[in-house]
Short mmCIF file of C-alpha atoms and ligand atoms in Angstrom, two decimals:
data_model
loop_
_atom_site.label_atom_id
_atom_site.label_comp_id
_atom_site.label_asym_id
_atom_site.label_seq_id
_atom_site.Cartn_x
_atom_site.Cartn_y
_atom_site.Cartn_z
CA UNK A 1 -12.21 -38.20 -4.95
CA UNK A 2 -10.73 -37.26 -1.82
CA UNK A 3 -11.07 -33.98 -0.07
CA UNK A 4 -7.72 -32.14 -1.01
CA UNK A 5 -8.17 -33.24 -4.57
CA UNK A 6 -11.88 -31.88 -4.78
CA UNK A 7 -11.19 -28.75 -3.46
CA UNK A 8 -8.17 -28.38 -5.95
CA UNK A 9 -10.44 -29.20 -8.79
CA UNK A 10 -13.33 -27.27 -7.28
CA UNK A 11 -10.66 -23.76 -6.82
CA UNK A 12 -10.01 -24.04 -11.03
CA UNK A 13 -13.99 -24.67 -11.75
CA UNK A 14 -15.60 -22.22 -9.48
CA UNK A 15 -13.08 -19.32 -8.60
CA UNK A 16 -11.72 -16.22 -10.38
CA UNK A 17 -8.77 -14.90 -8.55
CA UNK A 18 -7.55 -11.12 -8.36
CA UNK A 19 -4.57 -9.94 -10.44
CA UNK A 20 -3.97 -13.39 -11.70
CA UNK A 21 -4.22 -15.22 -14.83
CA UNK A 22 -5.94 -18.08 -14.02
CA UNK A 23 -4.36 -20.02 -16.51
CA UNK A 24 -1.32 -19.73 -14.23
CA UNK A 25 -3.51 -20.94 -11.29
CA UNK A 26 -4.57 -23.95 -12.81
CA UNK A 27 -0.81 -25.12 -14.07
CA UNK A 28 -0.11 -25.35 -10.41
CA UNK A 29 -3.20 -24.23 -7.82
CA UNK A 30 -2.17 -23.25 -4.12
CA UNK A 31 -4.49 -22.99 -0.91
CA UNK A 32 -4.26 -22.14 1.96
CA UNK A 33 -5.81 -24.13 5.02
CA UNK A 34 -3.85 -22.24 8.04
CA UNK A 35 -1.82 -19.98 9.42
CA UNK A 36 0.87 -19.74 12.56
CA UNK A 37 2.49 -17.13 13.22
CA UNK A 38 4.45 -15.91 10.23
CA UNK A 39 3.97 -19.29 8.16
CA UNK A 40 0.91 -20.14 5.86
CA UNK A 41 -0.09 -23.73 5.82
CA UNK A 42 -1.76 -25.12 2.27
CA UNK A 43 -4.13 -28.32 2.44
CA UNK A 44 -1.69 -30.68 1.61
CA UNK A 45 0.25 -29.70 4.93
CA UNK A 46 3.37 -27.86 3.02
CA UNK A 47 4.47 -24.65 4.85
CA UNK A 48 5.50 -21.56 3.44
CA UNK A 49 7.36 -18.33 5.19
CA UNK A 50 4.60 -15.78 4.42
CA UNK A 51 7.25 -12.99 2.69
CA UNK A 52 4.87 -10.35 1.76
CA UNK A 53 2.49 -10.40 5.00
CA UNK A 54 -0.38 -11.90 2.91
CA UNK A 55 0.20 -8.75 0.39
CA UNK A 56 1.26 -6.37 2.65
CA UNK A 57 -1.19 -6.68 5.63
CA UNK A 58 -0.44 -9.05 8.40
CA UNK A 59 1.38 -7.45 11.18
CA UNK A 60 1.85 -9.71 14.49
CA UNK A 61 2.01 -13.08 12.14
CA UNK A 62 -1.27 -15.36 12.06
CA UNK A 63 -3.61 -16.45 14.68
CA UNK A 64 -2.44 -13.49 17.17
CA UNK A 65 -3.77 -14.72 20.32
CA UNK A 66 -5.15 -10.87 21.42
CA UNK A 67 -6.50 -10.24 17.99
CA UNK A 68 -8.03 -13.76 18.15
CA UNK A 69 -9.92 -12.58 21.52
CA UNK A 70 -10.65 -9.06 20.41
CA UNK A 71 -12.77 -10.30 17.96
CA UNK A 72 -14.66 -13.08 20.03
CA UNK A 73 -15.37 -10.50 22.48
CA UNK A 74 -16.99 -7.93 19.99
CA UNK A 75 -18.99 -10.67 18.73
CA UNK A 76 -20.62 -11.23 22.31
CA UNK A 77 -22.02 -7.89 22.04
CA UNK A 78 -22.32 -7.68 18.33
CA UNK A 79 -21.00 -8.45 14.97
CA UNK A 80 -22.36 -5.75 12.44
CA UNK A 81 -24.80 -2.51 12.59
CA UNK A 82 -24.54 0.17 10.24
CA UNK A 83 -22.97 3.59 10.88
CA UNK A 84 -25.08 5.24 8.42
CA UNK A 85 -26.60 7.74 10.72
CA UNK A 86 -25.56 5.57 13.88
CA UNK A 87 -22.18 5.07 15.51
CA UNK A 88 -21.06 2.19 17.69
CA UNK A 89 -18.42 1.60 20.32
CA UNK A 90 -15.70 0.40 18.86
CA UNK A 91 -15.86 2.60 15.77
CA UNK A 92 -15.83 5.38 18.04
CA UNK A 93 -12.84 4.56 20.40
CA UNK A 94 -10.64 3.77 17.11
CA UNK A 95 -11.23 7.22 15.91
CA UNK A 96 -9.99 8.78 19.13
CA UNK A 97 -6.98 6.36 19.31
CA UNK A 98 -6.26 7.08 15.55
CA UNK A 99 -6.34 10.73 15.91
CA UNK A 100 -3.77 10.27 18.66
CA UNK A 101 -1.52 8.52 16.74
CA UNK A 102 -1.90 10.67 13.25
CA UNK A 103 -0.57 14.33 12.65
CA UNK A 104 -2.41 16.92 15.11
CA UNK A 105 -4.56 18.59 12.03
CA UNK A 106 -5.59 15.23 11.26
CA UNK A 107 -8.96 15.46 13.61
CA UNK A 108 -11.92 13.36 12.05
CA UNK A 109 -12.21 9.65 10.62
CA UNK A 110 -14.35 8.65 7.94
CA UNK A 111 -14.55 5.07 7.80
CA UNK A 112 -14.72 2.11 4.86
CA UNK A 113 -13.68 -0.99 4.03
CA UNK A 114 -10.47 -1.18 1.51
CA UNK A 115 -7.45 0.74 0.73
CA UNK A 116 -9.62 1.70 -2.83
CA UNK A 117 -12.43 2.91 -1.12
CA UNK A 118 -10.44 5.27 1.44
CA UNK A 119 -9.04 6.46 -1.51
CA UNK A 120 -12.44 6.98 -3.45
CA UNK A 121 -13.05 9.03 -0.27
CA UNK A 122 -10.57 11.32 -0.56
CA UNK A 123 -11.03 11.97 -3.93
CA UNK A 124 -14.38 12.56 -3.49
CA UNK A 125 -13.79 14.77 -0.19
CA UNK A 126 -11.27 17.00 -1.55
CA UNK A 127 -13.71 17.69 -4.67
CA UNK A 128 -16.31 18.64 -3.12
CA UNK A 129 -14.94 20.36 -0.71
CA UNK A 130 -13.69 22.88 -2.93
CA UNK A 131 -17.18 23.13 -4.43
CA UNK A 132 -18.48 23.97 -0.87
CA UNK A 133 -16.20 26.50 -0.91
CA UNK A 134 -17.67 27.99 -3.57
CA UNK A 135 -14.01 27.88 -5.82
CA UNK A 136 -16.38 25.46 -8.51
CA UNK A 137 -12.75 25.56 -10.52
CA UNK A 138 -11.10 23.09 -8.61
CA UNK A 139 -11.68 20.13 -9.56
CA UNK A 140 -8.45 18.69 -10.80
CA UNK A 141 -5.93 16.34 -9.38
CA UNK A 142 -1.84 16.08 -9.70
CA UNK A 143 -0.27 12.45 -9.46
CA UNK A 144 2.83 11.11 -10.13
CA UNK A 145 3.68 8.62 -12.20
CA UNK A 146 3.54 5.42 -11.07
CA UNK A 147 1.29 6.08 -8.09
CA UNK A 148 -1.21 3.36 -7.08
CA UNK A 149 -4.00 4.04 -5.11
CA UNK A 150 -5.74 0.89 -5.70
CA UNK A 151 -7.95 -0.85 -8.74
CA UNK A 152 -11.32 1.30 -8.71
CA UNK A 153 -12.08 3.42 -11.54
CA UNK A 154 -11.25 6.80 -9.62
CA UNK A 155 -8.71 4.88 -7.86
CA UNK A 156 -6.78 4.35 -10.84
CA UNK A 157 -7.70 7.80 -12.01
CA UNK A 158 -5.35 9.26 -10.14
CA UNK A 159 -3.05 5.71 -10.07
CA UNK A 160 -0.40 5.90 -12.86
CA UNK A 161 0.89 2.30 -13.28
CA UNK A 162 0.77 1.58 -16.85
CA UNK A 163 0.88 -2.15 -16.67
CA UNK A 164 -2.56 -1.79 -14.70
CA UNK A 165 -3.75 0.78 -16.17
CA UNK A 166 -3.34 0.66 -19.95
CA UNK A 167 -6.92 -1.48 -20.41
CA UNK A 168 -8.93 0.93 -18.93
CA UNK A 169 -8.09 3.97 -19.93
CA UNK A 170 -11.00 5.64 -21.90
CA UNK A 171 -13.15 4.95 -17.92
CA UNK A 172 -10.67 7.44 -16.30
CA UNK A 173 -11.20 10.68 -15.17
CA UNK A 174 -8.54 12.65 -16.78
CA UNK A 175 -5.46 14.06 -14.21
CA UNK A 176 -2.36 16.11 -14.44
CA UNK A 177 1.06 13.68 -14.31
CA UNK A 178 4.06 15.01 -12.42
CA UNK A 179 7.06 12.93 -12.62
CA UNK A 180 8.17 10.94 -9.64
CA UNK A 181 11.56 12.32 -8.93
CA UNK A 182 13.45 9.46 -9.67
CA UNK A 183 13.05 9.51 -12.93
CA UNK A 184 15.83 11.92 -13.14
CA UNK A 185 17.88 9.19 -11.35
CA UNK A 186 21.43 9.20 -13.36
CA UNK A 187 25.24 8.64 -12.28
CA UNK A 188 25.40 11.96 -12.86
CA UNK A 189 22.80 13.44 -10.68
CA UNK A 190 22.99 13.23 -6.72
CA UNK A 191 19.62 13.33 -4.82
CA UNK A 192 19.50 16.79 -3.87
CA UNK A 193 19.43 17.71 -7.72
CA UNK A 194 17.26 14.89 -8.42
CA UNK A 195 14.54 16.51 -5.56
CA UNK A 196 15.16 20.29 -6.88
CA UNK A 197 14.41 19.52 -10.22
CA UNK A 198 11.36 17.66 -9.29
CA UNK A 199 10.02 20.55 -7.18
CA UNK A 200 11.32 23.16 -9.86
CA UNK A 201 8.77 20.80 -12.57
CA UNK A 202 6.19 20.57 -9.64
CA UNK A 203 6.08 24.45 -9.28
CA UNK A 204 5.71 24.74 -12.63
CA UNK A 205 2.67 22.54 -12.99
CA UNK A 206 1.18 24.69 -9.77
CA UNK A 207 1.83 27.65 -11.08
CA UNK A 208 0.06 27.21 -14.12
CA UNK A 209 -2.89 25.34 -12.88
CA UNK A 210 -3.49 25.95 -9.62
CA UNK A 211 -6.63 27.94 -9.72
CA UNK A 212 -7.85 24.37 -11.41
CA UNK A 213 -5.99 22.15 -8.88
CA UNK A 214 -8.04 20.12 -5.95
CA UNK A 215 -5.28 18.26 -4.53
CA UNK A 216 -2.05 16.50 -5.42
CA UNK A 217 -2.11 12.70 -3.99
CA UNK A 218 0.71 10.58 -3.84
CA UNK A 219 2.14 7.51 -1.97
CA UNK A 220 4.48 9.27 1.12
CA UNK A 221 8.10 8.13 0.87
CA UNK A 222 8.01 4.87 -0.98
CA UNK A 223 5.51 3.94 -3.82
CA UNK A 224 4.83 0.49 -3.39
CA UNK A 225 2.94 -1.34 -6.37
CA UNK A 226 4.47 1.41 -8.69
CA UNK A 227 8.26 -0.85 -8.01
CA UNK A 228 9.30 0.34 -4.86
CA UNK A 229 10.19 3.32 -5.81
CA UNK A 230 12.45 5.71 -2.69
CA UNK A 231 11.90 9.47 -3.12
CA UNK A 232 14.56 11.50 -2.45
CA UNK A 233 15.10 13.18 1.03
CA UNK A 234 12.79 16.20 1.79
CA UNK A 235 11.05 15.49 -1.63
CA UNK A 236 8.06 15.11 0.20
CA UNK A 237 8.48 18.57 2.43
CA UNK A 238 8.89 20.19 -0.33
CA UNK A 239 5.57 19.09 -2.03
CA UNK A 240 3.83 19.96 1.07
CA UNK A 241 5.31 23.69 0.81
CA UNK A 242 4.72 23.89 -2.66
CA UNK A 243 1.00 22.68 -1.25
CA UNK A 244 0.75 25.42 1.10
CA UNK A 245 1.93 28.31 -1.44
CA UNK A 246 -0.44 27.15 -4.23
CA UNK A 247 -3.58 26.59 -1.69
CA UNK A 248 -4.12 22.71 -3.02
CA UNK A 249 -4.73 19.90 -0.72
CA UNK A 250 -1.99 17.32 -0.10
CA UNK A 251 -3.23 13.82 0.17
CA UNK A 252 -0.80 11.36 1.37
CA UNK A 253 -2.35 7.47 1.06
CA UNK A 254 -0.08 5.50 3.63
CA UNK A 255 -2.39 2.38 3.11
CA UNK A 256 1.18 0.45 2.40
CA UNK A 257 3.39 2.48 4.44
CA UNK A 258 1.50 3.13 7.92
CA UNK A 259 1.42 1.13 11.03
CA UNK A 260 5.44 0.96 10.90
CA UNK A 261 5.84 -0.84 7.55
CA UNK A 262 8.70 2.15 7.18
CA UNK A 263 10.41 2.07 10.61
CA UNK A 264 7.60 5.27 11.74
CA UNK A 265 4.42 4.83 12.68
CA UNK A 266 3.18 6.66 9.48
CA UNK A 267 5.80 7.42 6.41
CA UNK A 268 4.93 10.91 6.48
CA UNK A 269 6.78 11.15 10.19
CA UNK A 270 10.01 10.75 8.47
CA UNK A 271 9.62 14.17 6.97
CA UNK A 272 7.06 15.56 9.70
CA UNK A 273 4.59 16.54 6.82
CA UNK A 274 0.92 16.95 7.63
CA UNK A 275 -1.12 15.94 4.86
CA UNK A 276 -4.76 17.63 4.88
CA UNK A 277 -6.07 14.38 3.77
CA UNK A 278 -5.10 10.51 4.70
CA UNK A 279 -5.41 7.18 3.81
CA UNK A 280 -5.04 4.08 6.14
CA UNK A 281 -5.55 0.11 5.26
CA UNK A 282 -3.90 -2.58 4.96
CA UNK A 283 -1.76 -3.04 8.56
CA UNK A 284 -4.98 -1.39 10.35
CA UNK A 285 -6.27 -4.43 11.69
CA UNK A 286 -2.95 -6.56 11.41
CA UNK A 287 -4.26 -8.25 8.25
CA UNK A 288 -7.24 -9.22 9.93
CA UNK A 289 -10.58 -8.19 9.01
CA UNK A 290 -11.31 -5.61 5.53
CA UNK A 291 -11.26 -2.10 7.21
CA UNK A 292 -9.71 1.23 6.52
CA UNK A 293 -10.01 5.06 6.86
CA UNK A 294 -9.63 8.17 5.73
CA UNK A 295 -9.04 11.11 8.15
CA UNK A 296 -9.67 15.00 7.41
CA UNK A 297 -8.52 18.13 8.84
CA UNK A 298 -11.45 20.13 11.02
CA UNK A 299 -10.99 22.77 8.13
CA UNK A 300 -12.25 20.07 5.26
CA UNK A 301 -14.62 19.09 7.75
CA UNK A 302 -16.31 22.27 8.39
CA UNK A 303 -16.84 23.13 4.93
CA UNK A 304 -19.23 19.71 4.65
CA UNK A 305 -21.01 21.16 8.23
CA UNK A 306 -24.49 23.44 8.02
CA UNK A 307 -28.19 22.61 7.31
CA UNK A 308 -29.30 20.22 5.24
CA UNK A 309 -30.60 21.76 2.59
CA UNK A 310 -27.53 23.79 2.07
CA UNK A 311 -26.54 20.37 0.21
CA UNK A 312 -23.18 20.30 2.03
CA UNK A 313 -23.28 17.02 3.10
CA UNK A 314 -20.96 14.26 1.90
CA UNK A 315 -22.62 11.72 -0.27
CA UNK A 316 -20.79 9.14 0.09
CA UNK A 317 -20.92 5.41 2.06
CA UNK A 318 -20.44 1.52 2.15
CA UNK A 319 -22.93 -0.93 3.86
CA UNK A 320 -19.95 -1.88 5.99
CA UNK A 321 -18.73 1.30 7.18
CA UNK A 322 -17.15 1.19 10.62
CA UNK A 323 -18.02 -2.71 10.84
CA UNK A 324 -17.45 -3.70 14.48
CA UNK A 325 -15.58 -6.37 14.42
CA UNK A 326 -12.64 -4.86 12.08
CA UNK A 327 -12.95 -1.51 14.77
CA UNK A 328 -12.92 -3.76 17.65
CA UNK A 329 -9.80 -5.78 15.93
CA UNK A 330 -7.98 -2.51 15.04
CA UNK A 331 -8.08 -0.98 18.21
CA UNK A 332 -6.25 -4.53 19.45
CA UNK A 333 -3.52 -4.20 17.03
CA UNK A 334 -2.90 -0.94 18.13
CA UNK A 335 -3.07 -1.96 21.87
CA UNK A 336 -0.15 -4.69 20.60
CA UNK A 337 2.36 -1.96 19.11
CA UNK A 338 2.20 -0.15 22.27
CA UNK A 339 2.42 -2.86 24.46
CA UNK A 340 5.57 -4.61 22.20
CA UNK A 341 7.13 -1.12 21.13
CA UNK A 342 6.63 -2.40 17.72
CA UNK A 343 7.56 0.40 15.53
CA UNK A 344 10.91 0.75 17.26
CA UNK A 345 11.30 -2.97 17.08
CA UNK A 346 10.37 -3.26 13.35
CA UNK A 347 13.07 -0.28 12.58
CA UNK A 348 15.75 -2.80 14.39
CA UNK A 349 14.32 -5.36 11.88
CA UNK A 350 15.14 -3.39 8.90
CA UNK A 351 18.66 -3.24 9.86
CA UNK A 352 19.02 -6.75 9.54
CA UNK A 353 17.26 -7.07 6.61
CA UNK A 354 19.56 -4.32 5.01
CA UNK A 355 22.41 -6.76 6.09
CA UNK A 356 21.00 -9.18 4.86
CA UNK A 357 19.63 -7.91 1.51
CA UNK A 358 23.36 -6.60 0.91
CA UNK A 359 24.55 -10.76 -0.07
CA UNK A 360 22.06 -10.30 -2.83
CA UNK A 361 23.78 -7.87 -4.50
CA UNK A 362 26.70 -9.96 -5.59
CA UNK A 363 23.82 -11.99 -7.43
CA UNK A 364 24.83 -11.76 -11.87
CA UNK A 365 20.96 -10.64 -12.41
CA UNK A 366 20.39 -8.62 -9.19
CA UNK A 367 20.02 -4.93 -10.16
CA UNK A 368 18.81 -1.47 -7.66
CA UNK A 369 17.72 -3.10 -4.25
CA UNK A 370 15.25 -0.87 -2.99
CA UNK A 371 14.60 -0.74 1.07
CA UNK A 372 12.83 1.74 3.57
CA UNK A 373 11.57 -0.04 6.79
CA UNK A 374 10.47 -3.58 5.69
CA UNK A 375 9.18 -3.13 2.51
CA UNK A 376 11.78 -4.02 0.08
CA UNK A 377 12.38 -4.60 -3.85
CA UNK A 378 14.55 -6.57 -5.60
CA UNK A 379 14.76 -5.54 -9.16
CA UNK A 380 15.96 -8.55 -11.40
CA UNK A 381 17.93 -7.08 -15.06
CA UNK A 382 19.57 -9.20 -17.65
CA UNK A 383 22.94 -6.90 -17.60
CA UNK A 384 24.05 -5.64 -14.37
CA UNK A 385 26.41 -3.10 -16.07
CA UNK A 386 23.90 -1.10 -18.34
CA UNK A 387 20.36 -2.13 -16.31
CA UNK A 388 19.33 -3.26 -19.26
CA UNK A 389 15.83 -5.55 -18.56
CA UNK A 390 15.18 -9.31 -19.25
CA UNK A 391 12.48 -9.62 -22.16
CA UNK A 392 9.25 -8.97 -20.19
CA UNK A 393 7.81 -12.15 -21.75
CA UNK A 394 10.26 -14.76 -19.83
CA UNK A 395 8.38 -13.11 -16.60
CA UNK A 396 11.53 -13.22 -14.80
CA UNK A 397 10.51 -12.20 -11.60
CA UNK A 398 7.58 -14.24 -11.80
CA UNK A 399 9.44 -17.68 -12.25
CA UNK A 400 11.29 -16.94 -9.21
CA UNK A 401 8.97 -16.58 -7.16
CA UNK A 402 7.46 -19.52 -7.87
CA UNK A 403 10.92 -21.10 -7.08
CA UNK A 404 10.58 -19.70 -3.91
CA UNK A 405 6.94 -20.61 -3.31
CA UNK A 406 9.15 -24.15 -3.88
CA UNK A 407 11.63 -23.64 -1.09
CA UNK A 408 9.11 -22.55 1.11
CA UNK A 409 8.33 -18.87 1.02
CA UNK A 410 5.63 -16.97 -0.90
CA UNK A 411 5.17 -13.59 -2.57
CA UNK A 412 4.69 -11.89 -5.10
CA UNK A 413 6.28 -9.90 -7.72
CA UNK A 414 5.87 -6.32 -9.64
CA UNK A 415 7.37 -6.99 -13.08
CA UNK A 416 10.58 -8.07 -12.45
CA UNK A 417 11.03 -6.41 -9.12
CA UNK A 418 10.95 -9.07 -5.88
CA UNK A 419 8.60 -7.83 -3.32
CA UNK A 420 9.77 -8.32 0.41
CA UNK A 421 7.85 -7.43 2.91
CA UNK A 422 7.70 -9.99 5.98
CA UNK A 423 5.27 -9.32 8.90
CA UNK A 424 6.56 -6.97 11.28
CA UNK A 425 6.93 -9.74 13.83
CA UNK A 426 9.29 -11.72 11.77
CA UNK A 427 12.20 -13.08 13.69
CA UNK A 428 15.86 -12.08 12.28
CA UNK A 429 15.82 -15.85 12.16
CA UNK A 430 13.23 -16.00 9.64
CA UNK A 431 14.32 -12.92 8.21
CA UNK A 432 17.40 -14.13 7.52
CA UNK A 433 15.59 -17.82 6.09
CA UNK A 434 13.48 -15.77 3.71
CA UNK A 435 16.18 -13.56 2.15
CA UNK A 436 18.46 -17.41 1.50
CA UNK A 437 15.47 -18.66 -0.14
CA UNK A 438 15.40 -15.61 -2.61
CA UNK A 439 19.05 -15.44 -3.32
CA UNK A 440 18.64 -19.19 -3.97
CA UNK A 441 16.03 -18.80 -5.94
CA UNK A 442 16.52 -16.02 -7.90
CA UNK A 443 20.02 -18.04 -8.82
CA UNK A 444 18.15 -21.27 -9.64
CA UNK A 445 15.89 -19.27 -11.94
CA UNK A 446 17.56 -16.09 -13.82
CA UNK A 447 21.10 -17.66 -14.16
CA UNK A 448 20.01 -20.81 -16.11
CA UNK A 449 20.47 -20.88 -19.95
CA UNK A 450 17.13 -21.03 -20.66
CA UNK A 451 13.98 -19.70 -18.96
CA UNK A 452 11.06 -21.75 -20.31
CA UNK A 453 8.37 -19.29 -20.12
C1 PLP B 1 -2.85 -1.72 -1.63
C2 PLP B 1 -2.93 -0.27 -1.82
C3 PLP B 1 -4.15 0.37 -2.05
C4 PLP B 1 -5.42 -0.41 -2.28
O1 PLP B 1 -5.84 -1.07 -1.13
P1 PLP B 1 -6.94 -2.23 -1.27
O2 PLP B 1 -7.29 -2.55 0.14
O3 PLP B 1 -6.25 -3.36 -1.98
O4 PLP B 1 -8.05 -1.67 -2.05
C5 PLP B 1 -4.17 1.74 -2.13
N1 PLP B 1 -3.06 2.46 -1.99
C6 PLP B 1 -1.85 1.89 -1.77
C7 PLP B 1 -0.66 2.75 -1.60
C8 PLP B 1 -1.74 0.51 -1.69
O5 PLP B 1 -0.56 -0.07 -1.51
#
């Protein structure tokens, strides 16, 4: 057996893959042997446009020359040692720069290794917090639905997205559900009615509960896994007012949307909101190495300061916490959207893209196309007119993106909405490449007579 053919063989015996049936897999395996720039190469040497930044991380494309050094560098001095009662360099200099670049109250870094985890952080922080306080009623949280926050259990907790979520519901911690506003979403209804009735409901819920209520956490602007869903203008002020009034945290997880995914730095700068909690992954090292944070106000952090046996002190840590070489990587990337004016560059970007994007529309099966920044959805509906769905069983979206794994692009899909999200370095060349092999594809696949599912 030769080596391509072993390892395909050896990929179906020996791996379990995340979010995927592995059934699927086997019908038609893909892996990947390298990467440059924005295109993934698999071991039998076919090349594919990498359209959702290897799910939603990679930033300056593959094998980034400074990110490549950063990391050979910190391994010099050292690869690993554990912050656990010890700091290290570069954990400390990426706090610093990432309190520079995050809203003013936002003044200390707690460090892990995953969008989930940051999350389980928060959580956990804006409990017990409240206990320190001394107000032991707090302990609730408010999400909207269709919020992801990742796939651990108190992740999902206070996720909402029922196709995730529906297995595992008797492990969740119970949490009070505010609709997202566009649920109200009708020909009727312009967005200004659609956010004032979704602050009118939200006032409600804080009105009745908030001596109860811990925090409200949501996905800042756009929710990404939960469809690519836009909230309405000054939707998002208006929960942070609401926040203010009731005396309940606002926690804003921009593991999708910061590092300019949206055209800003960090979602929440469209709106100038300033969360008392945050969550950063993904983009943090460029889609490098697992690392991620979540950053506090001094006023959170204070409540967790005082002797130890006051029992203040937050519980709460990973083996890899503040790992090095994903610090010393970060604090690269960073360096790189200074030095290219990246987040005003990726904003140009999304102009093209919405050009582009708009030929899609004429597609028979294209319904909403959703955009802020570069992250993009492309929701796929048998009837244009009425929005009516395709029967979730002929996995509509999922065919076509295998048709464009075909014609040389990957991602993935949500349901039936296309995800695009191409590296922030993509070329409007290659923007333009990836967006003709999902019109094509999407034609190939939801406009034949039959889908064979
Ligand atoms: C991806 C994502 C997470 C989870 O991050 P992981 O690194 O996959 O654990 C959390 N929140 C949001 C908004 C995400 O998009």
């Amino acid at each position: 057996m030769n080596e391509q053919a072993n390892l395909l063989e050896s990929s179906t015996k020996n791996l379990w893959l995340p979010f995927t049936q592995m059934k699927d897999y086997e019908s038609d395996p893909l892996i990947i042997e390298s990467g440059e720039g924005i295109i993934l190469k698999d071991i039998s040497g076919k090349e594919y446009l990498d359209g959702y930044s290897s799910l939603w991380l990679n930033v300056h494309g593959h094998r980034k020359k400074e990110l490549n050094e950063a990391i050979i560098e910190q391994l010099d001095l050292i690869a690993h040692s554990t912050l656990l009662g010890a700091a290290n360099v570069p954990a400390i200099r990426l706090a610093e720069k990432l309190i520079e670049i995050t809203p003013e109250n936002l003044q200390r870094v707690f460090y892990s290794d995953s969008g989930a985890t940051s999350v389980e952080i928060a959580i956990k922080m804006a409990y017990q917090y409240w206990q320190n306080k001394g107000k032991q009623k707090k302990k609730k949280f408010v999400t909207l639905t269709n919020n992801y926050h990742g796939d651990t259990i108190g992740a999902i907790s206070i996720g909402n997205v029922d196709l995730f979520h529906r297995v595992y519901g008797s492990l969740m911690f119970p949490t009070i559900k505010a609709p997202f506003p566009l649920q109200y979403r009708s020909p009727y209804s312009g967005e200004a009615e659609v956010k004032e009735r979704a602050l009118t409901e939200l006032r409600a819920i804080f009105q009745e509960h908030h001596e109860e209520i811990a925090a409200i956490t949501l996905e800042p602007l756009i929710q990404g896994a939960g469809g690519m869903n836009i909230m309405p203008g000054g939707y998002l002020k208006g929960v942070e007012e609401l926040c203010r009034e009731f005396n309940i945290l606002l926690i804003v997880d921009e593991v999708a949307t910061g590092f300019g995914r949206t055209g800003k730095m960090f979602a929440i700068e469209h709106e100038g909101v300033q969360p008392d909690i945050m969550t950063v992954a993904k983009g943090i090292t460029g889609g490098y190495l697992p690392l991620a944070a979540t950053l506090a106000t001094e006023e959170i952090y204070k409540e967790f300061y005082g002797e130890y046996q006051e029992m203040k002190t937050f519980f709460h840590g990973h083996s890899y916490t503040g790992n090095q070489l994903g610090c010393a990587v970060a604090l690269a990337n960073l360096k790189i959207y200074e030095k290219e004016k990246l987040v005003e560059q990726a904003a140009k970007k999304a102009e093209v893209i919405k050009s582009e994007l708009a030929a899609l529309k004429r597609l028979k099966h294209a319904g909403d196309i959703r955009q802020l920044g570069l992250m993009c959805g492309i929701e796929l509906v048998q009837d244009k007119k009425t929005g009516k769905p395709f029967p979730w069983e002929t996995r509509m979206g999922y065919h076509s993106t295998l048709e464009m794994r075909k014609r040389g692009m990957l991602t993935r899909p949500l349901g039936d909405v296309i995800v695009f999200m191409p590296p922030l370095a993509s070329s409007d060349d290659q923007i333009r490449k990836m967006v003709q092999i999902m019109r094509d594809a999407i034609e190939a696949v939801t406009e034949k007579e039959k889908t064979v599912v």
